[in-house]
Tab-separated table of C-alpha atoms in Angstrom:
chain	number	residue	atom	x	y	z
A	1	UNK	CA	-1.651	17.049	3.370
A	2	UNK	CA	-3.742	16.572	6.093
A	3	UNK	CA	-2.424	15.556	9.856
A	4	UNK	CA	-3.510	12.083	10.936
A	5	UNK	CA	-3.910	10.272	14.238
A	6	UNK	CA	-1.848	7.864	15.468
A	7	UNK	CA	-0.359	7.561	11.792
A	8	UNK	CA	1.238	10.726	9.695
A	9	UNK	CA	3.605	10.616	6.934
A	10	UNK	CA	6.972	12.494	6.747
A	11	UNK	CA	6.332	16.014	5.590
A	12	UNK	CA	8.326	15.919	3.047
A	13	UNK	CA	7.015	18.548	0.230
A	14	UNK	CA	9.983	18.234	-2.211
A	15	UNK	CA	9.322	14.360	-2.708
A	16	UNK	CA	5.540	15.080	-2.699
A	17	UNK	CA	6.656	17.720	-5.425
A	18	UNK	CA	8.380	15.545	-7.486
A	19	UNK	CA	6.326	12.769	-7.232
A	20	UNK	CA	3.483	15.042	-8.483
A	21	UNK	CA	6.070	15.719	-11.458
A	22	UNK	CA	6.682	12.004	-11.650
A	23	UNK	CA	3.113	10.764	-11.933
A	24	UNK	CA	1.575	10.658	-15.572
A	25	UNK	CA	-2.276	11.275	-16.072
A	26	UNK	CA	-4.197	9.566	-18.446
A	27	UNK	CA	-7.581	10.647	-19.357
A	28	UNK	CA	-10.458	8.294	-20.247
A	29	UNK	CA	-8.544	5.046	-18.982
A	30	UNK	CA	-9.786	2.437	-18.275
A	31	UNK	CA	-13.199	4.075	-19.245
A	32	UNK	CA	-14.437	7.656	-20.311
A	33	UNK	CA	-14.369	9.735	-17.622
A	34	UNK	CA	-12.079	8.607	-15.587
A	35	UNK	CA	-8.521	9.920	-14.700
A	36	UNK	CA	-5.496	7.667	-14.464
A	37	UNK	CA	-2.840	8.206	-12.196
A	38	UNK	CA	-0.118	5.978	-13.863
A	39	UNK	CA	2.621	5.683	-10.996
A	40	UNK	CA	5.188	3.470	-13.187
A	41	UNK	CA	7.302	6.633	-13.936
A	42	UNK	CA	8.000	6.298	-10.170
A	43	UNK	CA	8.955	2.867	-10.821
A	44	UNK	CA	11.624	3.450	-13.316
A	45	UNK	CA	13.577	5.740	-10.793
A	46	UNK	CA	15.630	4.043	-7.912
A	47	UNK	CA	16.066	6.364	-5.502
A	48	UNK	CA	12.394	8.711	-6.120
A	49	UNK	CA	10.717	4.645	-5.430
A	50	UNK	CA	13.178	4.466	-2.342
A	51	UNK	CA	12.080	7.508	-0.681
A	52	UNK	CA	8.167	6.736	-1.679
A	53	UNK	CA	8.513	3.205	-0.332
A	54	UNK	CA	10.411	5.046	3.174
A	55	UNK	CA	7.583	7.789	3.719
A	56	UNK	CA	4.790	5.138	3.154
A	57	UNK	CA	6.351	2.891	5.937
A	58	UNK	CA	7.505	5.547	8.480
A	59	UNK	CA	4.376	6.024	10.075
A	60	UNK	CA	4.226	2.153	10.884
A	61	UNK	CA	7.721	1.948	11.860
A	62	UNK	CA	7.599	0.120	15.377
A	63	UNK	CA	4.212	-0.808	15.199
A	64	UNK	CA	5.091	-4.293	14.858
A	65	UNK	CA	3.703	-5.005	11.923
A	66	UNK	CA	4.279	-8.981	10.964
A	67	UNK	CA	2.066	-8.815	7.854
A	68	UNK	CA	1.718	-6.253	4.955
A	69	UNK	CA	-0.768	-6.823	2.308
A	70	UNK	CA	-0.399	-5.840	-1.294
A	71	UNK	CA	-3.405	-5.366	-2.859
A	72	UNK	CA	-3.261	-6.176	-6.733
A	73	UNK	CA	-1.834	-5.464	-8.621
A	74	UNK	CA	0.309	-1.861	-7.830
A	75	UNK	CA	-0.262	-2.739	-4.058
A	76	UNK	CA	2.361	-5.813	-4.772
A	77	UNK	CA	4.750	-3.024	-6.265
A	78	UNK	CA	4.554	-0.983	-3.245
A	79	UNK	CA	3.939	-3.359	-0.452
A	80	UNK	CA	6.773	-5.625	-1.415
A	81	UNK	CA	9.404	-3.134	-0.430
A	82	UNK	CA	7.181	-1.446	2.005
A	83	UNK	CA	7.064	-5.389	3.597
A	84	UNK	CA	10.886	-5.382	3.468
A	85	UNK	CA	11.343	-2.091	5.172
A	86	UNK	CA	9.158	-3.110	8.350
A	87	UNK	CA	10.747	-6.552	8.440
A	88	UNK	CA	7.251	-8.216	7.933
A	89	UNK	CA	6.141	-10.692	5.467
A	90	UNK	CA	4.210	-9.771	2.554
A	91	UNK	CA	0.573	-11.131	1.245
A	92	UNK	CA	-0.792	-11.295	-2.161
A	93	UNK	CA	-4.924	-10.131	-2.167
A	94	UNK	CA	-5.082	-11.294	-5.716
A	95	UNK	CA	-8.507	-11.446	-8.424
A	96	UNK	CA	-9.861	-14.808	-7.812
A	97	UNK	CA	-8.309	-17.624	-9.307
A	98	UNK	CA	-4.540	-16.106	-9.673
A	99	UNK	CA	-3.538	-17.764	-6.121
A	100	UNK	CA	-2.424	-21.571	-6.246
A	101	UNK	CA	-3.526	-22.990	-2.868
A	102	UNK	CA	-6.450	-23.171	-0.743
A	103	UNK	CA	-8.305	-19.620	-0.373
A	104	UNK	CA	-10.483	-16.434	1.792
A	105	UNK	CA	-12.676	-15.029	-0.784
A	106	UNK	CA	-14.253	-11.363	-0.110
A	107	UNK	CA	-16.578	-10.020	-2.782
A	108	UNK	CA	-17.458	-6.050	-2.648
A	109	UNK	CA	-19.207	-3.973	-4.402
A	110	UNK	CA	-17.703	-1.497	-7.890
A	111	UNK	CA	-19.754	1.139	-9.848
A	112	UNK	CA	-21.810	-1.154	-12.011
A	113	UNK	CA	-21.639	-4.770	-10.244
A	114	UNK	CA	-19.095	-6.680	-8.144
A	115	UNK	CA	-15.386	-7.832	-7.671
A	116	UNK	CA	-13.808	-10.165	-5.278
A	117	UNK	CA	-10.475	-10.476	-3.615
A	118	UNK	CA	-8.528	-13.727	-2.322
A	119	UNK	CA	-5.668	-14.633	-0.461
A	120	UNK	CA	-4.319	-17.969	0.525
A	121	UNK	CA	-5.883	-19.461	4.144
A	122	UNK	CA	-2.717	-19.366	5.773
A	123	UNK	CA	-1.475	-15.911	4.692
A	124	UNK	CA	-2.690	-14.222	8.094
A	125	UNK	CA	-2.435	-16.205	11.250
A	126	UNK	CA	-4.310	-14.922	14.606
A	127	UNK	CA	-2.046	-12.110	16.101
A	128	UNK	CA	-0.980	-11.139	13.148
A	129	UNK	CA	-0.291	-6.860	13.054
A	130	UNK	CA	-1.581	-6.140	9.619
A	131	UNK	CA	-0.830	-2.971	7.128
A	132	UNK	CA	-2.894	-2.501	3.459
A	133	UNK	CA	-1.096	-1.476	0.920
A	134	UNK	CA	-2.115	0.085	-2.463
A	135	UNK	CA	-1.135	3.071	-5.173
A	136	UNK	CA	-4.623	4.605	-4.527
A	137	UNK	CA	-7.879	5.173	-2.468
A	138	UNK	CA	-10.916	5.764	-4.356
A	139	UNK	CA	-13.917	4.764	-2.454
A	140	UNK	CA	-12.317	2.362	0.258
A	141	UNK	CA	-14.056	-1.207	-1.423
A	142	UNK	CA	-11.079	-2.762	-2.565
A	143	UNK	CA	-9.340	-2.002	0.664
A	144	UNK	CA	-12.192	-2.556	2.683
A	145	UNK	CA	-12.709	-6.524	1.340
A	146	UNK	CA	-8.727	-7.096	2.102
A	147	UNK	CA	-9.815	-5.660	5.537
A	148	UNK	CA	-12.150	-7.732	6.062
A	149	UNK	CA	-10.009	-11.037	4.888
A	150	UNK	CA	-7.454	-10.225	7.379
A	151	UNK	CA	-9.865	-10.056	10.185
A	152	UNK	CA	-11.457	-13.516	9.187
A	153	UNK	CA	-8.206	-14.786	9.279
A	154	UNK	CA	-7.605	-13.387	13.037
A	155	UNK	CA	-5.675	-10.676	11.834
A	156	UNK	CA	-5.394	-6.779	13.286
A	157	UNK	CA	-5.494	-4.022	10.647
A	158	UNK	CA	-3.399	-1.866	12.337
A	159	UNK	CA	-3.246	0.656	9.259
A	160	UNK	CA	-3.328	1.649	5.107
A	161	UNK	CA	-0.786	2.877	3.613
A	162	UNK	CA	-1.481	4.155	-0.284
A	163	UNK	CA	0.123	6.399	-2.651
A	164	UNK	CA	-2.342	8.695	-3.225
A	165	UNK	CA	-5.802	9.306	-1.789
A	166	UNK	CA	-8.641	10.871	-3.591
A	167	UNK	CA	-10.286	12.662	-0.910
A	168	UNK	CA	-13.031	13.346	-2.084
A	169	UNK	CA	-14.712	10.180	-2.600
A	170	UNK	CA	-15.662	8.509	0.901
A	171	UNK	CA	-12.445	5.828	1.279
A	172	UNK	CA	-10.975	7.659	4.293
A	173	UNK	CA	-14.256	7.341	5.868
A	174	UNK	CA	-14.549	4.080	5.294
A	175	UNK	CA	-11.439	2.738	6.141
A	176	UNK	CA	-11.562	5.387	9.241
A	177	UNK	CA	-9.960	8.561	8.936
A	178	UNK	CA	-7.549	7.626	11.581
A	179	UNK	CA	-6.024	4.463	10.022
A	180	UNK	CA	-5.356	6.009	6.625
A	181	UNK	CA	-2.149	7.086	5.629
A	182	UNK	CA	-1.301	8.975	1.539
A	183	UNK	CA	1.974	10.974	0.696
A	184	UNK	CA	-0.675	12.749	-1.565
A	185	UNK	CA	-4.164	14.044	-1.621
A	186	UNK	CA	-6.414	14.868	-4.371
């Protein structure tokens, strides 16, 4: 794993190891060509989704983060606890129309036409320290659009945290190198 700036993740190579062991690939979903990660094995074991949720918040420990968003629908599974752990509140970016109240919408761009991303008005106030959180990082969109509805709500991205990062598609670059943080690289 590479060494980031200001943000690193434990080195911990025995629960990179055995999350490795933990996650399950599935070709071809959810279209040909494409390689699932499927994290829920991770789920289903306490104390492996304890330490994953610990090294994905340690490198924003003390950064006084107030707000973590999950970004649906895994990012809800990890930033939940991740939100916990750094004593900040936690924020749905749902699909549009799954949010009850008044919304920020932020459309981006996918592979073959577009997708959008919402969260309620008052989820980020101005001030507001502000960490992403999802299971992967493919090309940075998805990531990118709940960046961007932070900062229209007066929010500071101060980081992402994911799961895994796929290095070699262009999401660290578009995020910036230096504000991405994955226990594992592809």
């Amino acid at each position: 794993m590479q060494t980031l700036s200001p943000f690193s993740l434990p080195q911990d190579s025995s629960l990179r190891e055995e999350v490795v062991a933990r996650l399950r690939d599935i070709p071809d979903f959810p279209k040909p060509g494409v390689l699932f990660k499927d994290m829920t094995p991770i789920l289903a074991e306490p104390q492996l989704l304890g330490r994953v949720v610990d090294a994905m918040a340690a490198p924003f420990q003390g950064q006084r983060i107030s707000r973590v968003v999950g970004v649906e629908a895994r990012g809800f599974l990890l930033g939940a606890p991740i939100a916990l752990k750094l004593h900040a509140g936690l924020v749905p970016a749902r699909k549009p129309g799954k949010l009850p109240w008044r919304t920020r919408t932020e459309r981006y761009a996918l592979e073959y036409g577009e997708d959008a991303l919402q969260v309620h008005e008052d989820a980020v106030r101005p001030g507001d320290r502000v960490l992403i959180v999802d299971d992967l990082l493919a090309t940075g969109g998805t990531a990118d659009a709940a960046a961007r509805l932070v900062m229209q709500l007066g929010g500071e991205v101060v980081g992402f945290s994911f799961l895994i990062s796929l290095d070699f598609l262009p999401g660290r670059e578009r995020l910036g190198r230096d504000k991405v943080c994955a226990l594992l690289s592809y």
